[in-house]
Amino acid sequence: MIRVSVAVETPQYAGLAPCLDYLSEQPLSPGTLVRVPLGQREVPGLVWDADPEAPPCDDHLLKPVAQVLQALPPLGPAWRQLVDFSARYYQRAVGEIALAVLPPELRRLESDGLDRRLAKLARRAPPDAQAPTPERPALSPGQQAVLTTLLPACRGEAPPATHLLHGVTGSGKTEVYLRCAEAALDAGRQALVLVPEINLTPQLEARFAQRFPGRRLVTLHSGLTPAQRLQHWLMAHLGQADLVLGTRLAVFCPLPRLGLVVVDEEHDPSYKQQDGARYSARDLAVYRGHAERVPVLLGSATPSLESWLHAQSGRYTLLSLPERIGQGELPRVTLLDMTQQPKPPAGREAPPLAAPLLQAMRQRVERGEQTLLFLNRRGFAPVLGCSACGWKSGCPHCSAWRVFHKRDRSLRCHHCGFADRVPRACPDCGNLDIEPIGRGTERLEEQVAELLHDIERPGGGAVRVARIDADSTRLKGSLEAQLAAVHAGEVDVLVGTQMVTKGHDFRRVTLVAAVNPDGALFTSDFRAPERLFATLMQAAGRAGRDAEAASRSEMWIQTWNPGHALFAALRAHDFAAFASSQLAEREMAGLPPYSHLALLRCEARDPAVAEAFLRAARDAARALMPPELADELVVYSPVAPHVAKVAGFERRQMLLEARSRARLQWLLAQWSPQLGPLRAAHKGLARWAVDVDPLDI
Ligand code: ADP
Ligand code: ZN
Ligand code: ZN
């Protein structure tokens, strides 16, 4: 019997024990999928590279491997290296990452089931080799310049690098991705293309499929059935798929012939996984490209400040597409100064849209064009209140208000999901007049219909208002149906949350308005302005997609702070100016990307338990720090996050801050292994996790 090291999905931080040892009758190469006994169960595992420093143990204590799934080619060294790196960097067990990123169906399969699946794949019809070559647009001079830099690396003829492609929406970035992918595929390699949102995959998939009719394209995202996901993953792993298009989880897709990684909308926060191993797919894509010596292309109209700084310092190559394709203009941005609007009569609420904006919307209706109203708050009203006694619709389980949803007359907590019917009268004083405070998309939709009820469409009939947000798209297929209605011109005014600002190619929209964006200017979240700028730029990009209408497309912003620098940069469509002012502030304050953060989060029913654990963890970290590093590493005391209580659990967190990534990693490597044992000493602690490079702090 031979001893083999196997990565299994151990519970969180089981001492970070990298792998467990088992016995096998034959040698097994690393990356082989096996099933092994663990406690009373049989679990999936991956044979892993043996740790030369592992302490010796008696073979007779070891159990034999239960099954070897020989039909699956072992996961290669590049894939294992990616997993090893992720585990080390994000402070997780190797097995936790390795198994969690496999298709769930693969983890369940036994040998015979796998054999059947693989047999089915051989039998699949190959793509049409005689497919006609699709038409490609002649490149713009900007695209040509960018591709002169990119193509040699995509063909494998020049050393690989990480490139940041900065280009406004409609500047032809996707065309650049297509050309790069084509070069990589023609060189016999595979291309991996990441998108932030599952909702955006169908559009992009259609574009790639149309361009590469003779190639095999697969998608990978959480919306696939387990069987589809396994099939697509297997095609990638076996080298049958040429192009993989997916969301963040696809960054771990094994690709034996990888030749290119594209990360579209690289600034998007959804690239960061928010539970389990909290990895950043964008950052891992960059690592992967570096490790596998293939070019990485990050694209965005509003790059993350992290990537922008790398591009400024020369670590990434900066490529720009400053103009929209075909003389397309960017919408003119108008700031609507809300401090100058007429005051509503005493006791009355101000209307949601100021008169000039309403006028601009009427014009659109008369011309048969569409307006998009962006309000990042779903529900009817964020709070319900009693003016007699001051009662407000709090959540009994969270430190947050419950949102009033009028459609089903419910009060819903957006943090824990707790919902019940709206009370008839104030629960505290019996007052019958409980009122909505503030406004969400549901209410805006209703109010817009009222405000425009007196005008008739050119074709006859009342103005048609629609809403797209997480509530209106809960049912499968409903988002597609609603988008189709917008594209077909069956909607005059579309009200929506962030969901509608991303990616959609609305041809009839010539007016985009941000109804109430000011909140993000004054939060304690230091990334809020960066996100707001990106969202507003993206929203602006929804207007004037049609070249003919571009010249009269506009973006309006209702703001009480028209003098804010963010809006000035937005008016000028000047990302570089915005970025440099933000970077200057971040540098002054010692915030990322000029520092590197890790957060230890935990929760317990009793806040004292959470705080005691974090204080002990803080003391452990401080004890590890040599005094000469005091300037370079700061270990903060525990604090409560913005929403401190969720679903009955009190949340607390503590922050580590370092001048350099290497210093932070140095501390984490010694500190994390102490946290498991430390946790055991704090009874009553529920969940806890280290979050490296957290987005929300
Ligand atoms: P982005 O990804 O930057 O938003 P796209 O690549 O989607 O930009 O291009 C915007 C629009 O311009 C699309 O309709 C696309 O088909 C078209 N387009 C892109 N490049 C060219 C080109 N060189 N010539 C003509 N049309 C182009
Ligand atoms: Zn009351
Ligand atoms: Zn709640």
mmCIF file of C-alpha atoms in Angstrom, residues 467-619:
data_model
loop_
_atom_site.group_PDB
_atom_site.id
_atom_site.type_symbol
_atom_site.label_atom_id
_atom_site.label_comp_id
_atom_site.label_asym_id
_atom_site.label_seq_id
_atom_site.Cartn_x
_atom_site.Cartn_y
_atom_site.Cartn_z
ATOM 1 C CA ARG A 467 -40.224 48.578 -13.137
ATOM 2 C CA ILE A 468 -37.272 46.204 -13.084
ATOM 3 C CA ASP A 469 -35.728 45.290 -9.747
ATOM 4 C CA ALA A 470 -35.119 42.192 -7.634
ATOM 5 C CA ASP A 471 -38.822 42.112 -6.677
ATOM 6 C CA SER A 472 -40.204 42.366 -10.184
ATOM 7 C CA THR A 473 -37.849 39.704 -11.552
ATOM 8 C CA ARG A 474 -38.140 37.033 -8.894
ATOM 9 C CA LEU A 475 -39.772 34.490 -11.191
ATOM 10 C CA LYS A 476 -37.591 32.601 -13.652
ATOM 11 C CA GLY A 477 -37.781 34.169 -17.075
ATOM 12 C CA SER A 478 -39.454 37.361 -15.869
ATOM 13 C CA LEU A 479 -36.370 39.542 -16.321
ATOM 14 C CA GLU A 480 -36.001 38.340 -19.907
ATOM 15 C CA ALA A 481 -39.677 39.012 -20.564
ATOM 16 C CA GLN A 482 -39.501 42.510 -19.083
ATOM 17 C CA LEU A 483 -36.343 43.369 -20.984
ATOM 18 C CA ALA A 484 -37.954 42.121 -24.181
ATOM 19 C CA ALA A 485 -40.906 44.457 -23.582
ATOM 20 C CA VAL A 486 -38.518 47.384 -23.143
ATOM 21 C CA HIS A 487 -36.595 46.480 -26.308
ATOM 22 C CA ALA A 488 -39.851 46.119 -28.235
ATOM 23 C CA GLY A 489 -40.819 49.672 -27.313
ATOM 24 C CA GLU A 490 -43.738 48.602 -25.148
ATOM 25 C CA VAL A 491 -42.521 50.755 -22.261
ATOM 26 C CA ASP A 492 -42.148 54.541 -22.103
ATOM 27 C CA VAL A 493 -40.585 54.961 -18.683
ATOM 28 C CA LEU A 494 -38.517 52.261 -17.043
ATOM 29 C CA VAL A 495 -37.938 52.549 -13.296
ATOM 30 C CA GLY A 496 -35.183 50.367 -11.930
ATOM 31 C CA THR A 497 -32.416 49.694 -9.466
ATOM 32 C CA GLN A 498 -28.766 49.086 -10.292
ATOM 33 C CA MET A 499 -29.971 46.000 -12.137
ATOM 34 C CA VAL A 500 -30.991 48.042 -15.193
ATOM 35 C CA THR A 501 -27.818 50.102 -15.340
ATOM 36 C CA LYS A 502 -25.598 47.166 -16.192
ATOM 37 C CA GLY A 503 -24.766 46.215 -19.719
ATOM 38 C CA HIS A 504 -28.202 46.206 -21.320
ATOM 39 C CA ASP A 505 -28.271 47.552 -24.796
ATOM 40 C CA PHE A 506 -31.397 49.732 -24.721
ATOM 41 C CA ARG A 507 -31.713 51.210 -28.188
ATOM 42 C CA ARG A 508 -34.657 53.527 -27.519
ATOM 43 C CA VAL A 509 -33.476 55.133 -24.295
ATOM 44 C CA THR A 510 -32.444 58.763 -24.792
ATOM 45 C CA LEU A 511 -32.896 59.990 -21.217
ATOM 46 C CA VAL A 512 -31.431 58.476 -18.080
ATOM 47 C CA ALA A 513 -32.041 60.098 -14.712
ATOM 48 C CA ALA A 514 -30.604 59.354 -11.291
ATOM 49 C CA VAL A 515 -33.468 60.184 -8.952
ATOM 50 C CA ASN A 516 -31.704 60.286 -5.611
ATOM 51 C CA PRO A 517 -28.012 59.390 -5.737
ATOM 52 C CA ASP A 518 -26.736 61.682 -2.952
ATOM 53 C CA GLY A 519 -26.818 59.095 -0.172
ATOM 54 C CA ALA A 520 -23.612 57.496 -1.416
ATOM 55 C CA LEU A 521 -21.705 60.786 -1.131
ATOM 56 C CA PHE A 522 -21.853 60.869 2.637
ATOM 57 C CA THR A 523 -21.535 57.347 3.973
ATOM 58 C CA SER A 524 -18.664 56.068 6.074
ATOM 59 C CA ASP A 525 -17.910 53.502 3.348
ATOM 60 C CA PHE A 526 -14.790 54.853 1.696
ATOM 61 C CA ARG A 527 -15.579 53.036 -1.530
ATOM 62 C CA ALA A 528 -19.053 54.557 -1.874
ATOM 63 C CA PRO A 529 -18.001 57.436 -4.185
ATOM 64 C CA GLU A 530 -16.062 55.041 -6.420
ATOM 65 C CA ARG A 531 -19.130 52.823 -6.717
ATOM 66 C CA LEU A 532 -21.470 55.736 -7.288
ATOM 67 C CA PHE A 533 -19.296 57.109 -10.047
ATOM 68 C CA ALA A 534 -19.139 53.715 -11.726
ATOM 69 C CA THR A 535 -22.889 53.208 -11.419
ATOM 70 C CA LEU A 536 -23.723 56.640 -12.799
ATOM 71 C CA MET A 537 -21.288 56.259 -15.686
ATOM 72 C CA GLN A 538 -22.771 52.888 -16.410
ATOM 73 C CA ALA A 539 -26.296 54.314 -16.188
ATOM 74 C CA ALA A 540 -25.300 57.129 -18.526
ATOM 75 C CA GLY A 541 -24.033 54.488 -20.926
ATOM 76 C CA ARG A 542 -27.596 53.179 -21.304
ATOM 77 C CA ALA A 543 -28.589 56.361 -23.128
ATOM 78 C CA GLY A 544 -27.912 57.021 -26.778
ATOM 79 C CA ARG A 545 -26.895 53.485 -27.716
ATOM 80 C CA ASP A 546 -28.579 54.128 -31.006
ATOM 81 C CA ALA A 547 -26.227 56.271 -33.093
ATOM 82 C CA GLU A 548 -29.058 58.247 -34.653
ATOM 83 C CA ALA A 549 -30.471 59.278 -31.259
ATOM 84 C CA ALA A 550 -27.125 59.723 -29.549
ATOM 85 C CA SER A 551 -26.892 63.458 -30.188
ATOM 86 C CA ARG A 552 -30.034 64.173 -28.186
ATOM 87 C CA SER A 553 -29.380 61.715 -25.379
ATOM 88 C CA GLU A 554 -29.076 63.076 -21.877
ATOM 89 C CA MET A 555 -28.424 62.112 -18.329
ATOM 90 C CA TRP A 556 -30.039 64.063 -15.502
ATOM 91 C CA ILE A 557 -28.976 63.917 -11.905
ATOM 92 C CA GLN A 558 -31.169 65.201 -9.118
ATOM 93 C CA THR A 559 -28.827 66.349 -6.381
ATOM 94 C CA TRP A 560 -28.710 68.557 -3.321
ATOM 95 C CA ASN A 561 -24.925 68.790 -3.822
ATOM 96 C CA PRO A 562 -24.408 70.032 -7.360
ATOM 97 C CA GLY A 563 -20.983 71.369 -6.442
ATOM 98 C CA HIS A 564 -19.586 67.972 -5.551
ATOM 99 C CA ALA A 565 -16.396 67.071 -7.424
ATOM 100 C CA LEU A 566 -17.774 63.671 -8.324
ATOM 101 C CA PHE A 567 -20.520 65.260 -10.375
ATOM 102 C CA ALA A 568 -18.122 67.655 -12.053
ATOM 103 C CA ALA A 569 -16.023 64.701 -13.235
ATOM 104 C CA LEU A 570 -19.157 62.905 -14.337
ATOM 105 C CA ARG A 571 -20.320 65.862 -16.407
ATOM 106 C CA ALA A 572 -16.998 65.867 -18.190
ATOM 107 C CA HIS A 573 -17.070 62.041 -18.523
ATOM 108 C CA ASP A 574 -13.633 62.311 -17.001
ATOM 109 C CA PHE A 575 -12.810 59.106 -15.192
ATOM 110 C CA ALA A 576 -9.117 59.966 -14.978
ATOM 111 C CA ALA A 577 -9.839 63.187 -13.094
ATOM 112 C CA PHE A 578 -12.184 61.427 -10.726
ATOM 113 C CA ALA A 579 -9.711 58.619 -10.145
ATOM 114 C CA SER A 580 -6.825 60.920 -9.400
ATOM 115 C CA SER A 581 -8.836 62.942 -6.877
ATOM 116 C CA GLN A 582 -10.023 59.757 -5.184
ATOM 117 C CA LEU A 583 -6.540 58.286 -5.182
ATOM 118 C CA ALA A 584 -5.176 61.447 -3.589
ATOM 119 C CA GLU A 585 -7.761 61.158 -0.806
ATOM 120 C CA ARG A 586 -7.055 57.478 -0.306
ATOM 121 C CA GLU A 587 -3.333 58.092 -0.150
ATOM 122 C CA MET A 588 -3.768 60.813 2.462
ATOM 123 C CA ALA A 589 -5.982 58.567 4.542
ATOM 124 C CA GLY A 590 -3.778 55.504 4.075
ATOM 125 C CA LEU A 591 -6.638 53.531 2.542
ATOM 126 C CA PRO A 592 -6.532 50.918 -0.246
ATOM 127 C CA PRO A 593 -4.998 50.725 -2.756
ATOM 128 C CA TYR A 594 -2.279 52.410 -0.686
ATOM 129 C CA SER A 595 -2.789 49.957 2.139
ATOM 130 C CA HIS A 596 -3.914 46.353 2.362
ATOM 131 C CA LEU A 597 -6.676 45.174 4.626
ATOM 132 C CA ALA A 598 -7.990 42.007 6.176
ATOM 133 C CA LEU A 599 -11.061 41.800 8.317
ATOM 134 C CA LEU A 600 -11.951 39.232 10.931
ATOM 135 C CA ARG A 601 -15.744 39.086 11.091
ATOM 136 C CA CYS A 602 -17.772 37.158 13.601
ATOM 137 C CA GLU A 603 -21.248 36.934 15.002
ATOM 138 C CA ALA A 604 -22.898 35.688 18.178
ATOM 139 C CA ARG A 605 -26.246 36.139 19.885
ATOM 140 C CA ASP A 606 -24.442 37.755 22.779
ATOM 141 C CA PRO A 607 -22.353 40.726 21.624
ATOM 142 C CA ALA A 608 -20.015 40.241 24.583
ATOM 143 C CA VAL A 609 -19.017 36.826 23.201
ATOM 144 C CA ALA A 610 -18.228 38.261 19.781
ATOM 145 C CA GLU A 611 -16.240 41.098 21.284
ATOM 146 C CA ALA A 612 -14.300 38.840 23.643
ATOM 147 C CA PHE A 613 -13.292 36.583 20.737
ATOM 148 C CA LEU A 614 -12.153 39.526 18.654
ATOM 149 C CA ARG A 615 -10.217 41.052 21.548
ATOM 150 C CA ALA A 616 -8.422 37.750 22.066
ATOM 151 C CA ALA A 617 -7.727 37.572 18.316
ATOM 152 C CA ARG A 618 -6.487 41.160 18.357
ATOM 153 C CA ASP A 619 -4.139 40.415 21.260
#
